[in-house]
Tab-separated table of C-alpha atoms in Angstrom:
chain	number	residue	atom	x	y	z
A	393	UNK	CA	-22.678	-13.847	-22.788
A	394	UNK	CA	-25.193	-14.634	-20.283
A	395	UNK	CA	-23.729	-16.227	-17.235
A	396	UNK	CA	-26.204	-18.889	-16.241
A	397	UNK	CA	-27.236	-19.833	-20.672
A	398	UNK	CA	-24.131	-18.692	-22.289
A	399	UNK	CA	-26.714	-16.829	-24.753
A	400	UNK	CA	-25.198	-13.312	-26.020
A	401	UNK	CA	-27.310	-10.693	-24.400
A	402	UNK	CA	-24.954	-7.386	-25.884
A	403	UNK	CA	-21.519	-6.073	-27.375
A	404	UNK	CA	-20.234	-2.558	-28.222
A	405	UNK	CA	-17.514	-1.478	-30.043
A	406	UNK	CA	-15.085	1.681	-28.802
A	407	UNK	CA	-15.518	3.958	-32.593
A	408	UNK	CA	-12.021	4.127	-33.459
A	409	UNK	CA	-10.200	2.665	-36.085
A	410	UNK	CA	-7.704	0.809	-33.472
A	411	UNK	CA	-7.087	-2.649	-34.646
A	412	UNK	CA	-4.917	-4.123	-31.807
A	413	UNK	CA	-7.374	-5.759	-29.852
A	414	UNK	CA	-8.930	-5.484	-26.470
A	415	UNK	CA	-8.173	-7.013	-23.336
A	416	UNK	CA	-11.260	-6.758	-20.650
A	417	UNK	CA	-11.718	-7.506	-17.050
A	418	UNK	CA	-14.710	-6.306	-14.276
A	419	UNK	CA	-15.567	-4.780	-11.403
A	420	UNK	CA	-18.244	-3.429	-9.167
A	421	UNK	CA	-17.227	0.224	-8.440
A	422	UNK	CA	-20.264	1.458	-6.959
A	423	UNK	CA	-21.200	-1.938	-5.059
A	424	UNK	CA	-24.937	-2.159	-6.566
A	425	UNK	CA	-24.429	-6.238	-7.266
A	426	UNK	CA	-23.784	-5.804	-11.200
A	427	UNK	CA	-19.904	-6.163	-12.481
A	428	UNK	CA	-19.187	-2.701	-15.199
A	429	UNK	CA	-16.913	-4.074	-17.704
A	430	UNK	CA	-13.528	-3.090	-18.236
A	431	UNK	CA	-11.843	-2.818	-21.804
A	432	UNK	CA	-7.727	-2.148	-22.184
A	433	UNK	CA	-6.614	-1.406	-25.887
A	434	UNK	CA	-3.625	-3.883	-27.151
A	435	UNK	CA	-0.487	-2.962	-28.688
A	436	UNK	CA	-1.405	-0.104	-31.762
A	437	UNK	CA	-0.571	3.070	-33.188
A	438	UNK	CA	-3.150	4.821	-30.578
A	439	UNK	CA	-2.514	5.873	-27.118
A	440	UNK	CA	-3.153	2.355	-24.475
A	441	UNK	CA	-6.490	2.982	-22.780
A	442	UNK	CA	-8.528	1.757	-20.437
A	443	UNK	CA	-12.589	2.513	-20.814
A	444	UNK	CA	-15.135	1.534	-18.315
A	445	UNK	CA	-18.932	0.064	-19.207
A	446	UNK	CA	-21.787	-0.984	-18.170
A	447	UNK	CA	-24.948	-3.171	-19.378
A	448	UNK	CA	-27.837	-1.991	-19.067
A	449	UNK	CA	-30.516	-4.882	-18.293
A	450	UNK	CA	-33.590	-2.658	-18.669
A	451	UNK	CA	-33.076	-1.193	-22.239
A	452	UNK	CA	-30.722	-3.389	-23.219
A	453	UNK	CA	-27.283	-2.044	-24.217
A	454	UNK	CA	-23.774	-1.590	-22.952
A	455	UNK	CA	-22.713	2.076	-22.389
A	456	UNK	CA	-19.781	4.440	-21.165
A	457	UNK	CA	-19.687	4.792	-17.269
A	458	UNK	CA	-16.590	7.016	-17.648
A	459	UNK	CA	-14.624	8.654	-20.241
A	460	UNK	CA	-11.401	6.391	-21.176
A	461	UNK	CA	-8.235	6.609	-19.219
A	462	UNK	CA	-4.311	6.471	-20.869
A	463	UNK	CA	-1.248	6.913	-18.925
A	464	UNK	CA	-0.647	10.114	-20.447
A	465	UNK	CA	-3.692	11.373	-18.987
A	466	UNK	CA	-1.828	10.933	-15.570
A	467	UNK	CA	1.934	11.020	-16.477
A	468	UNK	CA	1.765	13.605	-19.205
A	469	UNK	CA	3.561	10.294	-21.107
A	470	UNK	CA	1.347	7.648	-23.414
A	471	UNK	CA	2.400	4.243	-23.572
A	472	UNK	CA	1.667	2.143	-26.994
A	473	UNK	CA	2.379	-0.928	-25.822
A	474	UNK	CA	-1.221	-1.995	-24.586
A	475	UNK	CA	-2.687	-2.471	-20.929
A	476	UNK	CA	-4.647	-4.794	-18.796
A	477	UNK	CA	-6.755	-4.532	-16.472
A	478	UNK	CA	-8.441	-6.282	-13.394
A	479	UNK	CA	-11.121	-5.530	-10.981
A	480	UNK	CA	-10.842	-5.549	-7.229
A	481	UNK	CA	-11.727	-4.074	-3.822
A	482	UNK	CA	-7.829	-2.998	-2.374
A	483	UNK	CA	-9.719	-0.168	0.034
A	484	UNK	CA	-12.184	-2.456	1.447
A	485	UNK	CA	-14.856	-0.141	1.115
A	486	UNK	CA	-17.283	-2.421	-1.033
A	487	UNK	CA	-16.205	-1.064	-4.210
A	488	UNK	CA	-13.941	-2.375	-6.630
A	489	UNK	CA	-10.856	-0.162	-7.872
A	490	UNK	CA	-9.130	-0.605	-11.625
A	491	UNK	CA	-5.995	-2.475	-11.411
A	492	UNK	CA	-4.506	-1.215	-14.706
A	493	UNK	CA	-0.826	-2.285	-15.933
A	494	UNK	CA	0.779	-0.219	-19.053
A	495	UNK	CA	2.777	-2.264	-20.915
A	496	UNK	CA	6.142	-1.210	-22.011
A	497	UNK	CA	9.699	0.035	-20.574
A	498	UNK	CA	8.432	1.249	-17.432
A	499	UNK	CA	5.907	-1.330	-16.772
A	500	UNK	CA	3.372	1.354	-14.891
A	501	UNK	CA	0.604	-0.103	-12.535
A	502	UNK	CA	-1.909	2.158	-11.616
A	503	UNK	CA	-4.618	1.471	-9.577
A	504	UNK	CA	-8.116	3.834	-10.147
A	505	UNK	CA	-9.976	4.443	-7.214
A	506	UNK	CA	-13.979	5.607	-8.824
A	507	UNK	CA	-15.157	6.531	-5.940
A	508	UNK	CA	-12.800	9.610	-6.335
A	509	UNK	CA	-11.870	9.651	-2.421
A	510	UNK	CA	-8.105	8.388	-3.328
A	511	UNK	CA	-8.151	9.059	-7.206
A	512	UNK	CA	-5.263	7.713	-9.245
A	513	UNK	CA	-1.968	5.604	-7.959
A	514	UNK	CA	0.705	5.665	-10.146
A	515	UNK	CA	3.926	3.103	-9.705
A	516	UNK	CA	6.334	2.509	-12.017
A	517	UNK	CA	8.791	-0.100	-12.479
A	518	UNK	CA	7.404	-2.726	-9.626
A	519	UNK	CA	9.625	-4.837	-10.507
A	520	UNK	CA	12.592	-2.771	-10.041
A	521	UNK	CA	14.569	-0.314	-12.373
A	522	UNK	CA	16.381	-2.506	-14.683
A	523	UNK	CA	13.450	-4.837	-15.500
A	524	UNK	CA	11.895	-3.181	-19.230
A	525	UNK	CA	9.394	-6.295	-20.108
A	526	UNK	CA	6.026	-6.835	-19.568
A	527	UNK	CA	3.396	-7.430	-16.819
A	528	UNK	CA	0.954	-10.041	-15.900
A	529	UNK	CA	-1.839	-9.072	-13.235
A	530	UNK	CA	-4.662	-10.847	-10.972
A	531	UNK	CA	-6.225	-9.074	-8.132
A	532	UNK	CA	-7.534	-11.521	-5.189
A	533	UNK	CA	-8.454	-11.068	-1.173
A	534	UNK	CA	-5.312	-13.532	0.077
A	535	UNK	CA	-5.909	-13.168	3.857
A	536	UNK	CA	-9.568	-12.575	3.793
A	537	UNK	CA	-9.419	-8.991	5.275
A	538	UNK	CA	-11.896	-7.835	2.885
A	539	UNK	CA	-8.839	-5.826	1.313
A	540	UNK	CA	-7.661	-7.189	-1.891
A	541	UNK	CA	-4.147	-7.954	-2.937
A	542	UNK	CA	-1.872	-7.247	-6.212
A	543	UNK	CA	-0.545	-10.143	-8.130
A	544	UNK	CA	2.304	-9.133	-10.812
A	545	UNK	CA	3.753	-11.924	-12.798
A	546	UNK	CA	7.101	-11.373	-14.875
A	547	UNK	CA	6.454	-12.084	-18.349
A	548	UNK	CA	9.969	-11.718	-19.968
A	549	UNK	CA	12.235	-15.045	-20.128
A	550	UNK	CA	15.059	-13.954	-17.672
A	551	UNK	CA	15.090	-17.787	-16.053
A	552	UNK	CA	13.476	-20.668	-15.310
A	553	UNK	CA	12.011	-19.697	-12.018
A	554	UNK	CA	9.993	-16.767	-13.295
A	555	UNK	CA	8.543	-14.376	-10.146
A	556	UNK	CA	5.261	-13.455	-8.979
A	557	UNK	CA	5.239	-10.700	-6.786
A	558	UNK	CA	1.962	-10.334	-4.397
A	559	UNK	CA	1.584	-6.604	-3.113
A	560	UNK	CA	-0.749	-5.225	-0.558
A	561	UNK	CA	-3.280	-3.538	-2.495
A	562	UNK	CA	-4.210	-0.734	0.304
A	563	UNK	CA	-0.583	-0.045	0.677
A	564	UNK	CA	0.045	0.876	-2.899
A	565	UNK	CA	-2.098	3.837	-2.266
A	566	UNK	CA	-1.205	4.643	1.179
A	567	UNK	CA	2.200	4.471	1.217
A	568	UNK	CA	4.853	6.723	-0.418
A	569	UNK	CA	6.798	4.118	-1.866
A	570	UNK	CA	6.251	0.999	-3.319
A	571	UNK	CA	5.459	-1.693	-0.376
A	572	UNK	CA	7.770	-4.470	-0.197
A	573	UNK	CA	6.023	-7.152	-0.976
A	574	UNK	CA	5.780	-10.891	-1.138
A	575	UNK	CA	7.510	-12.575	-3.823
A	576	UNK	CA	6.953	-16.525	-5.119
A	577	UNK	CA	8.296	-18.531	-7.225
A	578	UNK	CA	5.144	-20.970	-8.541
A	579	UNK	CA	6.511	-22.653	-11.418
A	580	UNK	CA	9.972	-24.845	-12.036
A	581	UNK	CA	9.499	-24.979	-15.844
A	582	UNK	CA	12.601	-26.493	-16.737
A	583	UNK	CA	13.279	-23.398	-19.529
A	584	UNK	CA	13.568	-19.792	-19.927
A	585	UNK	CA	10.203	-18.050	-19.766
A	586	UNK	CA	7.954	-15.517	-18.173
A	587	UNK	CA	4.217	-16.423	-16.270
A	588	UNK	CA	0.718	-15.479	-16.281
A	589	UNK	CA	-1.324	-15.256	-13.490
A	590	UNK	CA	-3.921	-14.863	-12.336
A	591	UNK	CA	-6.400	-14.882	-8.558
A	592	UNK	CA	-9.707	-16.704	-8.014
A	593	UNK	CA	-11.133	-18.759	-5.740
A	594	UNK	CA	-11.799	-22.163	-7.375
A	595	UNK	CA	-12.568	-24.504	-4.237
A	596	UNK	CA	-15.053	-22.456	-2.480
A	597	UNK	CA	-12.907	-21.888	0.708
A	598	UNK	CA	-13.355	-18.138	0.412
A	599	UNK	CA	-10.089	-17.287	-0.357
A	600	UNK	CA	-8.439	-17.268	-3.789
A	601	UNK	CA	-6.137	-19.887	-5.450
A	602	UNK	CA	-2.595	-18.171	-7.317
A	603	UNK	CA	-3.268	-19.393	-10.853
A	604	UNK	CA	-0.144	-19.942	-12.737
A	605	UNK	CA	1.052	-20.833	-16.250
A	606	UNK	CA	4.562	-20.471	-18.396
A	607	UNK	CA	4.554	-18.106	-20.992
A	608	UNK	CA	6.561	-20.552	-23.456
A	609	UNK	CA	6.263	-24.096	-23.257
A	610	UNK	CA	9.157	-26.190	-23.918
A	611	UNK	CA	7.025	-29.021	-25.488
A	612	UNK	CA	4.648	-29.186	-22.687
A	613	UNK	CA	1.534	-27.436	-21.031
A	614	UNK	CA	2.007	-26.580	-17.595
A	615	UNK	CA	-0.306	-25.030	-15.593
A	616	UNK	CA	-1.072	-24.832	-11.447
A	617	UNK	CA	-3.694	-23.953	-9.121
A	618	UNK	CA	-1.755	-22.884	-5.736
A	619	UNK	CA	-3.685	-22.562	-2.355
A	620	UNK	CA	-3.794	-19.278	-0.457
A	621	UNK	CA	-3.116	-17.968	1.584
A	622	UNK	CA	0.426	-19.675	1.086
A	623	UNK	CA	0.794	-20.510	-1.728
A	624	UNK	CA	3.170	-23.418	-1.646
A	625	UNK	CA	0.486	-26.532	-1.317
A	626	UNK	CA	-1.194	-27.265	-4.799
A	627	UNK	CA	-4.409	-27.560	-5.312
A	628	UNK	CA	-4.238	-28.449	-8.902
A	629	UNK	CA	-0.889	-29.246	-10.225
A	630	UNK	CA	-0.967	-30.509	-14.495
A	631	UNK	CA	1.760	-31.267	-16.633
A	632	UNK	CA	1.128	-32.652	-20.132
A	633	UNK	CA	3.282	-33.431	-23.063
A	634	UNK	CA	2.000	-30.816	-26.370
A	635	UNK	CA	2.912	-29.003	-28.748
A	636	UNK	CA	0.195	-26.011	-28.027
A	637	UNK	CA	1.717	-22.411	-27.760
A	638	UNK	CA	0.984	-21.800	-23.890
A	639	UNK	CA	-1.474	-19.159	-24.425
A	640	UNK	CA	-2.511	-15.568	-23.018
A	641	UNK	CA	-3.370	-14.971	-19.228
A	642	UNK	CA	-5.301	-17.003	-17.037
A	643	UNK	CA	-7.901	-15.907	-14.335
């Protein structure tokens, strides 16, 4: 879609017969002023990929940038279970990285630095070695060091005060370990469930708002805006009675 009509201005498809889906997401990894396009395959039969594209304005069409990426390719183990995928600059050099999460028991982020200078991050179980569900992701710039940070939502229904853990981004690929990171608890949903979430600035202060919502509902739709780089005050805060499945992620 065009951003400023909303007119369709290209598509592509990947040439497989994989019919679980996509998930997509963007980033600018070589910092020329134009988002490539991120695609993650969904649950299937086929190895979980991620493939990078980009449009090209002059011809027009959408083409590969780089070959596709699966775990496997980095692990030596596939995954089945789907990724996602976000764009964002965690090496503040101008360039946005992949922030890829492989769904299944290991839960592996990885984060893809294009440039080629750090390569591939690889870290499994972030939120710790008994957890086996899934991941929600958002990338976002919390402290507005030019140096983006790692959102990871819990997805399974352990409790009704389901975790998002914020990681610094730069950290994850400089350190050996896992950094210990920040860990909130946005939503008081009243029932067992897991959250999306998701980073973006939505009030123009330059810094991005922690976008929340429940996984399951519990006979309402609840869904918050919370203001960096805290995240405690809300900036938009909704509750309302329905019957409406609660949806995929947000951001």
């Amino acid at each position: 879609m065009g951003r400023k009509t909303g007119a369709f201005i290209g598509g592509f498809a990947l040439g497989t017969n994989f019919k679980g889906g996509l998930r997509v997401g963007a980033g600018d990894i070589d910092n020329d002023g134009q988002d490539e396009i991120f695609a993650c395959f969904g649950p299937g039969d086929q190895p979980s990929r991620m493939d990078v594209f980009r449009y090209n304005v002059g011809v027009p069409n959408i083409g590969y940038v780089k070959s596709s990426t699966t775990l496997g390719q980095i692990t030596g183990t596939n995954m089945y279970s789907g990724c996602r995928v976000v764009g964002g600059d965690v090496t503040g050099d101008g360039k946005d990285e992949s922030v890829i999460v492989f769904d299944g028991a290991n839960s592996t982020l990885v984060i893809q630095d294009h440039t080629g200078k750090t390569g591939w991050k690889v870290r499994k179980k972030p939120f710790g070695s008994t957890y086996t569900g899934f991941l929600s992701l958002g990338v976002g710039d919390r402290n507005g060091d030019g140096k983006a940070e790692v959102f990871l939502g819990r997805l399974s229904s352990d409790d009704k005060l389901p975790p998002v853990k914020i990681f610094d981004g730069q950290a994850i690929i400089t350190e050996y370990y896992l950094p210990t990171p920040t860990t909130m608890y946005p939503l008081n949903t009243g029932g067992y469930t897991g959250v999306w979430v998701g980073a973006r600035d939505i009030n123009g202060d330059g810094r991005p708002e922690m976008l929340v919502k429940p996984r399951s509902t519990y006979g309402t739709s609840s869904y918050k805006a919370l203001m960096g780089p805290d995240f405690i005050v809300p900036w938009l805060n909704r509750t309302e009675p329905s019957n409406v499945p609660a949806g995929g992620p947000i951001g």
